[in-house]
């Protein structure tokens, strides 16, 4: 009986130590990245508005805490560990359908998100958000960042000044 208790104690200790020193520090906060919220078929970057709505309902119903990308970065910098059901929502490119379909759903569920814009397309290219839409979203807990100026494939740029202009220029 003493031997069995000793073996069980050692096993329990190994499990606890494994969790404390291996699993717990590796807890991560998933970043769910979207592009286009649309019923258009043929692109792996599209999520239908109906499916997006179901995904956000799932997060809300199951007690997920949605935080901003800035909150994630600030807390990582401070060494804070998030609860297991914490996620970040981001959207790439600044498609107008993000405003039309995602924004209302996010507002209804009181979920923040970060949108990365292709700044040369804003208000100028069909299918992309306008500055007025972005201002309205910004007033309603949505954050924005720069994707690039013109969505160019960055490794294809030959000169460092082109690269810097594409990356830094989108934040001006």
mmCIF file of C-alpha atoms in Angstrom:
data_model
loop_
_atom_site.group_PDB
_atom_site.id
_atom_site.type_symbol
_atom_site.label_atom_id
_atom_site.label_comp_id
_atom_site.label_asym_id
_atom_site.label_seq_id
_atom_site.Cartn_x
_atom_site.Cartn_y
_atom_site.Cartn_z
ATOM 1 C CA UNK A 1 0.000 0.000 0.000
ATOM 2 C CA UNK A 2 2.870 2.374 0.824
ATOM 3 C CA UNK A 3 4.459 1.579 -2.520
ATOM 4 C CA UNK A 4 1.231 2.350 -4.410
ATOM 5 C CA UNK A 5 0.840 5.663 -2.568
ATOM 6 C CA UNK A 6 4.437 6.556 -3.352
ATOM 7 C CA UNK A 7 3.972 5.767 -7.072
ATOM 8 C CA UNK A 8 0.715 7.787 -7.207
ATOM 9 C CA UNK A 9 2.390 10.715 -5.440
ATOM 10 C CA UNK A 10 5.314 10.674 -7.880
ATOM 11 C CA UNK A 11 2.946 10.483 -10.887
ATOM 12 C CA UNK A 12 0.864 13.374 -9.534
ATOM 13 C CA UNK A 13 3.991 15.419 -8.886
ATOM 14 C CA UNK A 14 5.265 14.772 -12.431
ATOM 15 C CA UNK A 15 1.904 15.829 -13.912
ATOM 16 C CA UNK A 16 1.792 19.025 -11.822
ATOM 17 C CA UNK A 17 5.414 19.912 -12.653
ATOM 18 C CA UNK A 18 4.786 19.200 -16.347
ATOM 19 C CA UNK A 19 1.825 21.551 -16.330
ATOM 20 C CA UNK A 20 3.494 24.315 -14.313
ATOM 21 C CA UNK A 21 6.815 24.339 -16.167
ATOM 22 C CA UNK A 22 5.833 23.171 -19.640
ATOM 23 C CA UNK A 23 2.158 23.711 -20.453
ATOM 24 C CA UNK A 24 1.223 26.853 -18.502
ATOM 25 C CA UNK A 25 3.936 29.130 -19.927
ATOM 26 C CA UNK A 26 2.947 28.009 -23.425
ATOM 27 C CA UNK A 27 -0.654 29.168 -23.153
ATOM 28 C CA UNK A 28 -1.310 31.216 -26.229
ATOM 29 C CA UNK A 29 -3.993 33.636 -27.316
ATOM 30 C CA UNK A 30 -5.287 32.736 -30.767
ATOM 31 C CA UNK A 31 -5.553 35.489 -33.363
ATOM 32 C CA UNK A 32 -8.436 34.771 -35.712
ATOM 33 C CA UNK A 33 -7.641 36.471 -39.015
ATOM 34 C CA UNK A 34 -10.282 37.212 -41.610
ATOM 35 C CA UNK A 35 -10.107 38.812 -45.047
ATOM 36 C CA UNK A 36 -13.365 38.954 -46.950
ATOM 37 C CA UNK A 37 -16.813 38.456 -45.409
ATOM 38 C CA UNK A 38 -18.770 37.599 -48.524
ATOM 39 C CA UNK A 39 -20.935 35.004 -50.218
ATOM 40 C CA UNK A 40 -18.712 35.131 -53.313
ATOM 41 C CA UNK A 41 -17.484 31.618 -54.087
ATOM 42 C CA UNK A 42 -14.051 30.608 -55.307
ATOM 43 C CA UNK A 43 -11.698 32.189 -52.786
ATOM 44 C CA UNK A 44 -10.318 30.495 -49.711
ATOM 45 C CA UNK A 45 -10.117 33.965 -48.119
ATOM 46 C CA UNK A 46 -13.912 34.394 -48.077
ATOM 47 C CA UNK A 47 -16.067 33.585 -45.086
ATOM 48 C CA UNK A 48 -19.788 33.903 -45.692
ATOM 49 C CA UNK A 49 -21.657 36.483 -43.583
ATOM 50 C CA UNK A 50 -23.818 33.674 -42.196
ATOM 51 C CA UNK A 51 -20.808 31.592 -41.125
ATOM 52 C CA UNK A 52 -19.080 34.647 -39.645
ATOM 53 C CA UNK A 53 -22.204 35.418 -37.604
ATOM 54 C CA UNK A 54 -22.303 31.810 -36.352
ATOM 55 C CA UNK A 55 -18.618 31.957 -35.382
ATOM 56 C CA UNK A 56 -19.095 35.166 -33.374
ATOM 57 C CA UNK A 57 -22.225 33.732 -31.699
ATOM 58 C CA UNK A 58 -20.180 30.640 -30.783
ATOM 59 C CA UNK A 59 -17.460 32.767 -29.191
ATOM 60 C CA UNK A 60 -20.009 34.792 -27.200
ATOM 61 C CA UNK A 61 -22.123 31.801 -26.159
ATOM 62 C CA UNK A 62 -19.078 29.832 -24.986
ATOM 63 C CA UNK A 63 -17.624 32.607 -22.845
ATOM 64 C CA UNK A 64 -14.705 33.713 -24.994
ATOM 65 C CA UNK A 65 -13.199 37.085 -24.159
ATOM 66 C CA UNK A 66 -12.350 39.049 -27.295
ATOM 67 C CA UNK A 67 -9.568 41.597 -26.820
ATOM 68 C CA UNK A 68 -7.837 44.006 -29.159
ATOM 69 C CA UNK A 69 -4.461 43.363 -30.693
ATOM 70 C CA UNK A 70 -3.122 46.333 -28.698
ATOM 71 C CA UNK A 71 -4.400 44.772 -25.461
ATOM 72 C CA UNK A 72 -2.666 41.532 -26.374
ATOM 73 C CA UNK A 73 0.635 43.285 -27.121
ATOM 74 C CA UNK A 74 0.462 45.413 -23.946
ATOM 75 C CA UNK A 75 -0.203 42.413 -21.744
ATOM 76 C CA UNK A 76 2.497 40.287 -23.364
ATOM 77 C CA UNK A 77 4.932 43.131 -22.741
ATOM 78 C CA UNK A 78 3.867 43.211 -19.072
ATOM 79 C CA UNK A 79 4.214 39.432 -18.776
ATOM 80 C CA UNK A 80 0.511 38.875 -18.086
ATOM 81 C CA UNK A 81 -1.047 35.539 -18.935
ATOM 82 C CA UNK A 82 -4.542 35.532 -20.421
ATOM 83 C CA UNK A 83 -7.381 33.251 -19.542
ATOM 84 C CA UNK A 84 -7.666 30.192 -21.809
ATOM 85 C CA UNK A 85 -10.738 31.535 -23.638
ATOM 86 C CA UNK A 86 -9.186 34.778 -24.879
ATOM 87 C CA UNK A 87 -8.997 35.548 -28.607
ATOM 88 C CA UNK A 88 -8.118 38.447 -30.911
ATOM 89 C CA UNK A 89 -9.979 39.226 -34.146
ATOM 90 C CA UNK A 90 -8.196 40.822 -37.106
ATOM 91 C CA UNK A 91 -9.193 41.623 -40.681
ATOM 92 C CA UNK A 92 -6.719 42.095 -43.533
ATOM 93 C CA UNK A 93 -6.990 44.435 -46.513
ATOM 94 C CA UNK A 94 -9.908 46.719 -45.556
ATOM 95 C CA UNK A 95 -12.603 45.235 -47.775
ATOM 96 C CA UNK A 96 -15.906 47.109 -47.690
ATOM 97 C CA UNK A 97 -17.701 43.865 -46.867
ATOM 98 C CA UNK A 98 -15.920 43.971 -43.476
ATOM 99 C CA UNK A 99 -17.857 47.179 -42.823
ATOM 100 C CA UNK A 100 -21.119 45.875 -44.295
ATOM 101 C CA UNK A 101 -21.187 42.408 -42.692
ATOM 102 C CA UNK A 102 -18.584 42.017 -39.922
ATOM 103 C CA UNK A 103 -18.884 45.409 -38.228
ATOM 104 C CA UNK A 104 -22.613 45.080 -37.365
ATOM 105 C CA UNK A 105 -22.098 41.566 -35.985
ATOM 106 C CA UNK A 106 -19.100 42.668 -33.912
ATOM 107 C CA UNK A 107 -21.107 45.593 -32.550
ATOM 108 C CA UNK A 108 -24.066 43.392 -31.680
ATOM 109 C CA UNK A 109 -21.773 41.074 -29.688
ATOM 110 C CA UNK A 110 -19.682 43.958 -28.262
ATOM 111 C CA UNK A 111 -16.494 42.512 -29.741
ATOM 112 C CA UNK A 112 -13.520 44.654 -30.707
ATOM 113 C CA UNK A 113 -11.380 43.932 -33.754
ATOM 114 C CA UNK A 114 -8.352 45.292 -35.601
ATOM 115 C CA UNK A 115 -8.545 46.047 -39.322
ATOM 116 C CA UNK A 116 -5.370 46.331 -41.408
ATOM 117 C CA UNK A 117 -5.894 48.670 -44.362
ATOM 118 C CA UNK A 118 -4.318 48.907 -47.789
ATOM 119 C CA UNK A 119 -4.221 52.667 -47.586
ATOM 120 C CA UNK A 120 -4.004 53.477 -51.323
ATOM 121 C CA UNK A 121 -7.278 51.577 -51.804
ATOM 122 C CA UNK A 122 -9.265 53.333 -49.049
ATOM 123 C CA UNK A 123 -12.021 55.411 -50.633
ATOM 124 C CA UNK A 124 -10.475 54.994 -54.088
ATOM 125 C CA UNK A 125 -10.850 51.398 -55.169
ATOM 126 C CA UNK A 126 -14.174 49.628 -55.611
ATOM 127 C CA UNK A 127 -14.838 47.089 -52.871
ATOM 128 C CA UNK A 128 -12.718 48.769 -50.172
ATOM 129 C CA UNK A 129 -13.794 50.843 -47.172
ATOM 130 C CA UNK A 130 -14.024 54.614 -47.226
ATOM 131 C CA UNK A 131 -12.508 56.982 -44.673
ATOM 132 C CA UNK A 132 -16.022 57.821 -43.400
ATOM 133 C CA UNK A 133 -16.744 54.138 -42.755
ATOM 134 C CA UNK A 134 -13.401 53.789 -40.984
ATOM 135 C CA UNK A 135 -14.113 56.847 -38.799
ATOM 136 C CA UNK A 136 -17.498 55.420 -37.790
ATOM 137 C CA UNK A 137 -15.991 52.045 -36.968
ATOM 138 C CA UNK A 138 -13.185 53.702 -35.013
ATOM 139 C CA UNK A 139 -15.758 55.478 -32.840
ATOM 140 C CA UNK A 140 -17.235 52.054 -32.058
ATOM 141 C CA UNK A 141 -14.274 50.164 -30.560
ATOM 142 C CA UNK A 142 -12.655 49.052 -33.813
ATOM 143 C CA UNK A 143 -8.898 49.558 -34.207
ATOM 144 C CA UNK A 144 -6.983 50.124 -37.425
ATOM 145 C CA UNK A 145 -3.475 49.508 -38.613
ATOM 146 C CA UNK A 146 -1.534 49.628 -41.835
ATOM 147 C CA UNK A 147 -1.372 46.536 -44.038
ATOM 148 C CA UNK A 148 0.717 48.117 -46.795
ATOM 149 C CA UNK A 149 0.181 51.049 -49.120
ATOM 150 C CA UNK A 150 -0.683 49.056 -52.245
ATOM 151 C CA UNK A 151 -0.721 45.344 -51.305
ATOM 152 C CA UNK A 152 2.482 44.648 -53.198
ATOM 153 C CA UNK A 153 4.312 41.369 -52.520
ATOM 154 C CA UNK A 154 7.063 42.769 -50.280
ATOM 155 C CA UNK A 155 9.846 40.270 -51.216
ATOM 156 C CA UNK A 156 9.475 41.416 -54.822
ATOM 157 C CA UNK A 157 10.656 44.944 -53.998
ATOM 158 C CA UNK A 158 14.239 45.477 -55.114
ATOM 159 C CA UNK A 159 15.208 48.523 -53.069
ATOM 160 C CA UNK A 160 15.015 49.171 -49.359
ATOM 161 C CA UNK A 161 13.491 52.633 -49.883
ATOM 162 C CA UNK A 162 10.566 51.023 -51.796
ATOM 163 C CA UNK A 163 10.068 48.566 -48.970
ATOM 164 C CA UNK A 164 10.129 51.286 -46.314
ATOM 165 C CA UNK A 165 7.727 53.460 -48.297
ATOM 166 C CA UNK A 166 5.284 50.558 -48.678
ATOM 167 C CA UNK A 167 5.399 49.712 -44.952
ATOM 168 C CA UNK A 168 5.845 53.118 -43.320
ATOM 169 C CA UNK A 169 3.839 55.017 -45.925
ATOM 170 C CA UNK A 170 0.671 53.122 -45.095
ATOM 171 C CA UNK A 171 0.730 54.588 -41.587
ATOM 172 C CA UNK A 172 0.855 58.230 -42.631
#
